[in-house]
PDB file of C-alpha atoms in Angstrom:
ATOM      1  CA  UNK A   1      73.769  76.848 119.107  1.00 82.00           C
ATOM      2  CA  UNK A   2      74.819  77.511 115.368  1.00 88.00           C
ATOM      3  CA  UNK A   3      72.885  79.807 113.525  1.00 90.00           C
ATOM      4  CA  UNK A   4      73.188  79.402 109.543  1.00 95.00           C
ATOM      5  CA  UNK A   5      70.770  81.828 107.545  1.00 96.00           C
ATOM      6  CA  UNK A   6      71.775  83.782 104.025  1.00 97.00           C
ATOM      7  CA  UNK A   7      70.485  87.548 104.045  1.00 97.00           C
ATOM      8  CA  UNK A   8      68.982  89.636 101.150  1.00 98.00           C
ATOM      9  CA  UNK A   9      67.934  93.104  99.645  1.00 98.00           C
ATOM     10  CA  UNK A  10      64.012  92.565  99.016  1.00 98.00           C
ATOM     11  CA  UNK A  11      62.598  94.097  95.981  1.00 97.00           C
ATOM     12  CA  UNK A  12      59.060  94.622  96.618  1.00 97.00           C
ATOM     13  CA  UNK A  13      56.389  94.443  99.570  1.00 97.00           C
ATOM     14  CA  UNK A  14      54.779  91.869  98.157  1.00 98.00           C
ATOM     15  CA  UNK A  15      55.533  89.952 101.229  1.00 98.00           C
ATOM     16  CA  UNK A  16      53.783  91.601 103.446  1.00 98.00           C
ATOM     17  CA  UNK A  17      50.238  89.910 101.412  1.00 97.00           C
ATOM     18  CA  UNK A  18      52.306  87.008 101.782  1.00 98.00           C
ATOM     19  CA  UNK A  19      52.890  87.069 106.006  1.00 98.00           C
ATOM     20  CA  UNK A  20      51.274  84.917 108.608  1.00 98.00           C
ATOM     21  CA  UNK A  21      52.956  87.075 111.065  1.00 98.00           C
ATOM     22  CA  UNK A  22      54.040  90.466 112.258  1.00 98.00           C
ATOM     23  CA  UNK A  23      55.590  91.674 115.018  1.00 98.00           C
ATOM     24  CA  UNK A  24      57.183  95.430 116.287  1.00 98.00           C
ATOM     25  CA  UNK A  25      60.990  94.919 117.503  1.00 98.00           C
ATOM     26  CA  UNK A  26      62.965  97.395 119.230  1.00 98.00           C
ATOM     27  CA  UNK A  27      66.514  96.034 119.922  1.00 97.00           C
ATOM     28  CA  UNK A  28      69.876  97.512 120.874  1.00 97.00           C
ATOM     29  CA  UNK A  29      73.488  96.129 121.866  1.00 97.00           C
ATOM     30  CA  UNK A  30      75.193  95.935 125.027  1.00 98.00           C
ATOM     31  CA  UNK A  31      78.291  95.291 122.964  1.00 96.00           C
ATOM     32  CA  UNK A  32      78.552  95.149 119.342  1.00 93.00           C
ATOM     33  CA  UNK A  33      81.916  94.244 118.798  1.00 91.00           C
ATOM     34  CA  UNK A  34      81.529  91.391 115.886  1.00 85.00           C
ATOM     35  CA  UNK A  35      83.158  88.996 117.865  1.00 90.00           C
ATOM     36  CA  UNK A  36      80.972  88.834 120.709  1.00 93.00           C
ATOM     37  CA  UNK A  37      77.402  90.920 119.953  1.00 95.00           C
ATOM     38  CA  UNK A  38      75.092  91.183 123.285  1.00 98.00           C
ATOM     39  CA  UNK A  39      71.801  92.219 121.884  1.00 98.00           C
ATOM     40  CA  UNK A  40      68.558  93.015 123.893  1.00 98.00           C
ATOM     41  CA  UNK A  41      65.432  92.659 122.004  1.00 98.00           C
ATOM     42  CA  UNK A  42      61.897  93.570 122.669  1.00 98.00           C
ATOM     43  CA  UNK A  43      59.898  91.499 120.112  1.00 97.00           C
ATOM     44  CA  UNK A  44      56.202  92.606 120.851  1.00 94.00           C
ATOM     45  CA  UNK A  45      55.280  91.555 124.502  1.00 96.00           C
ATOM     46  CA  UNK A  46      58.438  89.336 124.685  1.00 98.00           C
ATOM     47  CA  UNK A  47      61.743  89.924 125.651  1.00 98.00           C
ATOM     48  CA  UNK A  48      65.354  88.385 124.767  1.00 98.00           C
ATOM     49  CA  UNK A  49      68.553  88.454 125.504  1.00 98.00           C
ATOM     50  CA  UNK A  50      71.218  86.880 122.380  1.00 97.00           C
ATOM     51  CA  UNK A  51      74.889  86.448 122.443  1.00 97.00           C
ATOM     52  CA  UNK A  52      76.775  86.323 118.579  1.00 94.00           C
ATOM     53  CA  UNK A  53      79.771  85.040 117.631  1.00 93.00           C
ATOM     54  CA  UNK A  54      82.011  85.951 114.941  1.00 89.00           C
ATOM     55  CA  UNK A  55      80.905  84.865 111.388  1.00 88.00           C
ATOM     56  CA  UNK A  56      82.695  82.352 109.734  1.00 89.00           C
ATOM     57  CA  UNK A  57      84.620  82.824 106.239  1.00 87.00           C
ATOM     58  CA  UNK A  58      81.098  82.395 104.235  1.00 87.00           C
ATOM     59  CA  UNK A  59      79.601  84.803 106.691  1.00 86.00           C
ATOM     60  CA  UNK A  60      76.563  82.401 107.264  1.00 88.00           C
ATOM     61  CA  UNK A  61      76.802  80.556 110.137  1.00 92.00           C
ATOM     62  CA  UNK A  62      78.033  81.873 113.560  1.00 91.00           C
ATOM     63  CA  UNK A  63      77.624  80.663 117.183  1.00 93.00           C
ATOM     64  CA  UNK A  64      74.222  82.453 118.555  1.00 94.00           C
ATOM     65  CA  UNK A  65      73.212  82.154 122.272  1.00 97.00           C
ATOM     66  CA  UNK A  66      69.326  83.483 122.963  1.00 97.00           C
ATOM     67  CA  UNK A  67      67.318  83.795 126.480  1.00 98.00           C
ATOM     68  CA  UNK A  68      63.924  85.020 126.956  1.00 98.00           C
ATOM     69  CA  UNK A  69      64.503  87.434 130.089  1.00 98.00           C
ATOM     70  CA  UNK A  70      61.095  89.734 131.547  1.00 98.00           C
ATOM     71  CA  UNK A  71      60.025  92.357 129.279  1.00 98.00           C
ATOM     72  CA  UNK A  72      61.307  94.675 132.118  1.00 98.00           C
ATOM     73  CA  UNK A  73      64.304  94.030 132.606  1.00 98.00           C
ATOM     74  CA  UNK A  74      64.881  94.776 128.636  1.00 98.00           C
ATOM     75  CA  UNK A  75      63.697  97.717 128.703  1.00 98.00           C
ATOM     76  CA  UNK A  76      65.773  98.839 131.561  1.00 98.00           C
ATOM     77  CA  UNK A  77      69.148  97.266 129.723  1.00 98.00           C
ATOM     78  CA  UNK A  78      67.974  98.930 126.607  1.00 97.00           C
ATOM     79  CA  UNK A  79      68.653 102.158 128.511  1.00 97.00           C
ATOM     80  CA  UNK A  80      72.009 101.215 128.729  1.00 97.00           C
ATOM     81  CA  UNK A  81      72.862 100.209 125.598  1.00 97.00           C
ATOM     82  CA  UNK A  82      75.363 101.657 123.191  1.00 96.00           C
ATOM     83  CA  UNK A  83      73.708 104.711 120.759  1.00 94.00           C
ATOM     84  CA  UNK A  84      71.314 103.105 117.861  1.00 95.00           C
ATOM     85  CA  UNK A  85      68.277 101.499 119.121  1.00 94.00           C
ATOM     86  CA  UNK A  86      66.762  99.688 115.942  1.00 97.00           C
ATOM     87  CA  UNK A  87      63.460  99.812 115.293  1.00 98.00           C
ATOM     88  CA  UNK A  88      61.512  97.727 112.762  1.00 98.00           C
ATOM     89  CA  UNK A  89      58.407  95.137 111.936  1.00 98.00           C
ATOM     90  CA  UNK A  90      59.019  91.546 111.311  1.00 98.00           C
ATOM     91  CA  UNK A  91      57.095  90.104 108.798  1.00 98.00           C
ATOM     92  CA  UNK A  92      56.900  86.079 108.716  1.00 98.00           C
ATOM     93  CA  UNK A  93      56.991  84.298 105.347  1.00 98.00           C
ATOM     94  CA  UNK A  94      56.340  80.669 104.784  1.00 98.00           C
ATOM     95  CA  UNK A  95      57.554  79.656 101.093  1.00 98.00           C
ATOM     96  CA  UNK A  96      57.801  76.160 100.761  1.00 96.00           C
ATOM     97  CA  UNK A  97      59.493  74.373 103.893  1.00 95.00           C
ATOM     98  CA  UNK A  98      61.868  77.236 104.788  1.00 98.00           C
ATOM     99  CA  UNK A  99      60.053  80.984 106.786  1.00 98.00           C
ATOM    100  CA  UNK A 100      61.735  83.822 105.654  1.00 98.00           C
ATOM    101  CA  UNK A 101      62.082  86.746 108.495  1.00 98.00           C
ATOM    102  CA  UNK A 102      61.250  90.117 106.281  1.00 98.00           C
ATOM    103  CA  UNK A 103      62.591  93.609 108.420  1.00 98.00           C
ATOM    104  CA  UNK A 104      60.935  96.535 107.557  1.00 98.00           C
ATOM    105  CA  UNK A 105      63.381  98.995 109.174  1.00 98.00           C
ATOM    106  CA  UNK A 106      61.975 102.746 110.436  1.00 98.00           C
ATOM    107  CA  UNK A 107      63.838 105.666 112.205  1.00 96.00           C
ATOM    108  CA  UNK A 108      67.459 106.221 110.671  1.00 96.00           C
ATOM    109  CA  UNK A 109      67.191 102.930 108.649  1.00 97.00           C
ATOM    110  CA  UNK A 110      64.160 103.864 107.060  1.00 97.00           C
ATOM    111  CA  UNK A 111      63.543 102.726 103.564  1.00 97.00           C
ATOM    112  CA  UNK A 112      65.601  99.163 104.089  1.00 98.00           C
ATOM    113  CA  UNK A 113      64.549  95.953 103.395  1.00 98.00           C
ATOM    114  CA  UNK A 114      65.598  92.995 104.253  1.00 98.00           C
ATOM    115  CA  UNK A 115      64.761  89.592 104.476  1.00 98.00           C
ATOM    116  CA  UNK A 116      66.922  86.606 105.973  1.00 98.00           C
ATOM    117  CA  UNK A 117      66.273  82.532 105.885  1.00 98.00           C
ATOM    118  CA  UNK A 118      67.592  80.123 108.526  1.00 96.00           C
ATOM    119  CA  UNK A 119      69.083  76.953 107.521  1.00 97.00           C
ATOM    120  CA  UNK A 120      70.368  73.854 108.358  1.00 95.00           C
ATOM    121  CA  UNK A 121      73.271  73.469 106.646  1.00 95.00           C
ATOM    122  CA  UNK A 122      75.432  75.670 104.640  1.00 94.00           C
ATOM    123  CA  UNK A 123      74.271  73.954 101.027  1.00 95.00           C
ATOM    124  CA  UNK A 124      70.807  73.524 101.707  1.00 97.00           C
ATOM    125  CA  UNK A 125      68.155  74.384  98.627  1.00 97.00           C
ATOM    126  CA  UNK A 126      65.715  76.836  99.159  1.00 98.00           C
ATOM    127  CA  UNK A 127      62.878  78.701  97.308  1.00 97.00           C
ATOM    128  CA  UNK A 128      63.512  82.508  96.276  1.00 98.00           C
ATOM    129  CA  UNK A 129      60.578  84.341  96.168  1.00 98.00           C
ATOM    130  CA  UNK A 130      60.196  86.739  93.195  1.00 97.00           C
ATOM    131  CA  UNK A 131      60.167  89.667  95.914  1.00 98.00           C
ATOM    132  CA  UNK A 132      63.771  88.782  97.253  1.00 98.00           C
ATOM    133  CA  UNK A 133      65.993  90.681  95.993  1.00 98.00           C
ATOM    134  CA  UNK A 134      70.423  90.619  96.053  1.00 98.00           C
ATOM    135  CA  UNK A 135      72.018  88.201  98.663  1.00 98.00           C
ATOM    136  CA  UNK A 136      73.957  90.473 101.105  1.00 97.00           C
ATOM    137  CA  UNK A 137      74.657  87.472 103.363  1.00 95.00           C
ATOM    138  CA  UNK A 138      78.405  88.326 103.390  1.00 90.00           C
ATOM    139  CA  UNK A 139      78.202  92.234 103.548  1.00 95.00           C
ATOM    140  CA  UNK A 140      78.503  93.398 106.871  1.00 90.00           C
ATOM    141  CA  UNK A 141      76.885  96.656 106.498  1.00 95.00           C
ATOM    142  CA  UNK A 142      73.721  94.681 106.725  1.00 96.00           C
ATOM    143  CA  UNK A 143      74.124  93.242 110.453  1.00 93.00           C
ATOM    144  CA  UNK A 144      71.673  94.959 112.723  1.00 94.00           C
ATOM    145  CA  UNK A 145      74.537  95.789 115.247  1.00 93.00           C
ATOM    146  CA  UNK A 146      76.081  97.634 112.051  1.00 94.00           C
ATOM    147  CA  UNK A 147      73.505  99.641 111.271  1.00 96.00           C
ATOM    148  CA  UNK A 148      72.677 100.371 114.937  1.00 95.00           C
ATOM    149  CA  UNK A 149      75.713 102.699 114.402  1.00 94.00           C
ATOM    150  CA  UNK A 150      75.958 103.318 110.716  1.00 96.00           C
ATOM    151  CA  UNK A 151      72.645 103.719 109.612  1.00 97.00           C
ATOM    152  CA  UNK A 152      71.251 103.175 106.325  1.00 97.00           C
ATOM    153  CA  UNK A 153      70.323 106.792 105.676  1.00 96.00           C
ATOM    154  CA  UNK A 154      73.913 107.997 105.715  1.00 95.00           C
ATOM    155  CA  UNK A 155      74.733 105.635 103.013  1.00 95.00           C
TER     156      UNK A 155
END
């Protein structure tokens, strides 16, 4: 239950010739206190509840709970979820053995890009594509729950 991925700016949409997969998400936060994020999260025709933890000193790894719950029942909690809803496609990216996740942000966060990498450890090697742009891993302004209230626009 330990999530470890590294976060960057992306550079180009390149990726998107790139992606196996893309998917519509619409997610919001019950809470989005950094300590303990509740996020609900309609990912196409699935739902999911996910629980956060705090990040670490590195910011890349942090305790992450997830449950797929009916589609239903997140739309009814995303009614009563804190102001922000964020809405974006999810682009999948195989390069070499890692899949980068590629968000295409619309609505208030329109014009970011952003693509993160899960990993198994801390130090593990991975390829950078020539579309991936500055690591942001540690920057908090980049967490979804951030954004959800301090959009990118009013940057």
């Amino acid at each position: 239950m330990l999530e470890i991925e590294r976060k960057f700016l992306v550079k180009s949409d390149a990726y998107k010739n790139e992606a196996f997969s893309q998917k519509r998400i619409k997610q919001g936060y019950l809470n989005s206190n950094p300590e303990r994020t509740v996020r609900i999260r309609i990912k196409d025709n699935k739902a999911y509840i996910t629980v956060k933890g705090n990040s670490n000193a590195s910011g890349m790894s942090r305790f992450e709970w997830e449950k797929e719950i009916p589609v239903e029942d997140a739309q009814n909690l995303l009614l009563l979820c804190e102001t922000g809803v964020i809405d974006k496609t999810r682009y999948e990216v195989k390069i070499a053995n890692h899949i980068y996740e590629v968000d295409e942000f619309y609505g208030e966060n329109e014009g970011l890009e952003m693509a993160e990498i899960e990993l198994q450890s801390e130090t593990e090697s991975f390829e950078k594509p020539d579309w991936l742009g500055e690591e942001v891993t540690n920057d908090k302004r980049y967490y979804n729950s951030y954004l959800s209230k301090n959009p990118f626009k009013n940057w």
